[in-house]
Amino acid sequence: MSVITGKGRHRRKNDETNQWESGDEDTEIEVKEKVVQEPSTLTSSKQEEPLIEDDEQNIEDLSSLRDKSRSKYLQRRQETKLEELGKEIKSYQDRINSLTYREKQDYEHKKNIYDLVKGRESLKRDSEQSSEYQLPQDYVNDRKRKLGVLNEREKVQEVELEQDQPKRNRYDSQWERDQLDRATLGKSLAKPDAINLPGQEDYEYVFDESQFVDFEEENTLEGSNKDSELPTKQPEISEASSYKAVRESLPVFSYRERFLSTLESHQILIVVGETGSGKTTQLPQYLHEAGYSKGNKKIGCTQPRRVAATSVANRVADEMGCKIGQEVGYSIRFEDESSDKTVIKYLTDGMLLREFLTDPELSSYGALMIDEAHERTVSTEIILSLLKDILKVRTDLKLVVASATMNAQKFSTFFDDAPVFNIPGRRFPVDIHYTKAPEANYIQAAITTVFQIHTTQERGDILVFLTGQEEIETMQESLEEAATKMDLKSSDNQLLICPIYANLPPEQQSKIFEPTPPNSRKVVLATNIAETSITIEGVSYVIDPGYVKENVFNPISGMESLVVVPCSRASADQRAGRAGRVGPGKCFRLYTKWSFYNELQANPTPEILRVNLTSIVLLLLSMGVTDLIGFDFMDPPSPDTLMKSLELLYALGALNAKGMLTRVGRQMVEFPIDPMFAKCLITSSRFGVTQEILSVISMLGESSNLFYRPKDKKEAADKCKEKFHQEQGDHLTLLEIWKEWVDTGYSSQWCQDNYVQYKTLKRAREVREQLSRLCIKAGISVDQKDEPRADSITQMIQKSITSGFFPNIARLSKMGDSFRTLKKNQAVYIHPSSSIFPTKPPPKLLLYHELVLTSKEFMRNCMLVDDRWLSELAPHYYNDKELDLSRK
Ligand code: CDP
Ligand code: MG
């Protein structure tokens, strides 16, 4: 029987939260421990001096020195940890007969680890590592450090002297990375960011076994396929009609009737199934075929990610033999490919959430599938809460909550024990390999592992999990280059490198789904989108560095940062599972088994517990949800976070003193962007500079991917970028680039000549058009004003931006060597990519667009501000003392 009724009610408070918290405590201890140990492993202070070009060689030496000291440190750390573990085990053994069940389990678990590590150590002693493979190791400390910084930044720290900041002002992500790397050289054991490729330029592409990453095979992820000996082969697709055979070969197909009949008797159904079993592509079609779209209704299916929504919609359109935007469509932010004819609509969860605004009962839908629910994004969770309420009125609306194998029970419980429908997937066993020692530079390790697989393993595609577009592009470049040097670009032994991430243009997305030609091997470089939301056939090898990029919000400081953090064990197992689609597979984890069990949390933290909720709170308020504390969240966010959002909305003028939405608040809701952006637009119309602000905002969204810097033309590219620099900062620099591009008639040649990415500007242009339309809809004038003004145009632009981003103000510290946030007095630094880095003398007061935490808290996209604007534009936000500080 595959239908089981949810049993065993779970309590509201979930254990994941507790684990996260205890993990943090652990972190603090580790950080302290590290501080004590660090100095002895540091290179001498001499080497911390500014590094200039001639020092290339020096850097090489240093980096190997650093690697060595790091490895020594890790060794010692492991010994200490092991000793502690030994003591704990001993104390359990002393009272072995009086242990509780829990203690006994803990004892056995710890003993296992102890024996394992001990066993491994003796092995290692036997074959004392002669490996020249200098890559990295510091997985463990990197995590500790990053989480550590998050905790630490709460406390006001002593000013750090910044002697080692580079003097030149350049850009480009690779360059930034180099800079950041050098900037902390010798200061910290861990790399500032895991994406440095030391010595990349003259890396020798000769692979022999001495350079291989040292793996040990530890266990096997059991297959879930009954006849797992036989690799399943999908029928070849030639044209639309033969999609029928493909559709019928999917695991979900044999459950079609049972699925539909269960849904007849139940309004809500939780569907759990292995990734690739056909949930996303098939279930909406079944719902349509069964008549839930009758009476001019649609079948909606949400996805947390844009790429998933578009790629799945395209696939289903193919399967149904129609053009995208007709019967099958999609809707993602700033892009709508649906029409009156659309019956199956894929959309991001954020877009469906916005549909509640115009159609609170979602009356245009006959059935909804909330997909990838296990990801627990904020939008998905709020949708589920709202639906729980609406379904009582909309008794004709069916709801399917689909998730990968984790968390299903939680959804069932939330929906009053809704039935859980299991679709046994097919997956072959996957052998898990861990590195013997930790790896610090996981990109480099991943590159090596790719070639290691390519030279030693049978055919089968490789899937690598990276944290974002930048990393993917870096790795792609290195792989392409290495493959060319190793002659892996010729037709008989080809390595095909395919990236996939959120902003990848659709025409390039389809590449990853194309079958790999004979005699070739595909290497897919993906973000965690490939974890569950898309399935790539033919993957037999997975490389998992064990990281994920997350937004982390600190409600006390009100600061939000993008941080790369270790993924959870549940994610790691999902990733590994991707290798078992077509036959038995292998997963190479670039971290140790010890890390897996001791450093990774069991499950990811739901997004709602870690991000800034201002947009969501505004959305809820405008839907009439005023009792936020009493709202039926799956996991209620902390009251602090909710309060911070309300305060910010009040300061932005979206709420009045009674907590009611103002006209400005209602205007803000119209925009699918952060309320801070919306505020800038609203203010700009008062000053008559809306056109400029529209450009700035559209460019800001794309700014991290604006420039490129070819290896052989770095100098020229750098010069070009400097040409655009505006003394008032990055916002105006972006505007300048936009204006010049517009003046050339949106020329792609101009982009090429100026080392600017054409496709990025094109996207900014699309976003801008959408925003401009929304302005008109919200009653915001986009016209220039001709009446005379006291302020210059530039000042009015700056003031408009300040009116939305006033919480992000930093002042120069008393020592003049760093910046401090005005509100919380936390140390922050200008990002090396900024056009005002390093301006001498440094500006007194700065507004930053966002914080990025790598080796320190960097402000990305900075703009100069005048202290007088703060009291004018943010009277509710800063007190007199803070305003005083801003004037100094
Ligand atoms: O949602 P679930 O993970 O259960 O599976 P799915 O996304 O519906 O995928 C079902 C099948 O369709 C898989 O074999 C995919 O490889 C295939 N598919 C595809 O070939 N191209 C796409 N764009 C999406 C899915
Ligand atoms: Mg799916």
PDB file of C-alpha atoms in Angstrom, residues 77 250 358 589 824:
ATOM      1  CA  ARG A  77      43.206  19.768  15.932  1.00  0.00           C
ATOM      2  CA  LEU A 250       8.532   6.949 -15.544  1.00  0.00           C
ATOM      3  CA  THR A 358      -4.975  40.295  -6.911  1.00  0.00           C
ATOM      4  CA  ARG A 589      32.665  13.999  -1.196  1.00  0.00           C
ATOM      5  CA  LYS A 824      25.267  48.965  15.322  1.00  0.00           C
TER       6      LYS A 824
END
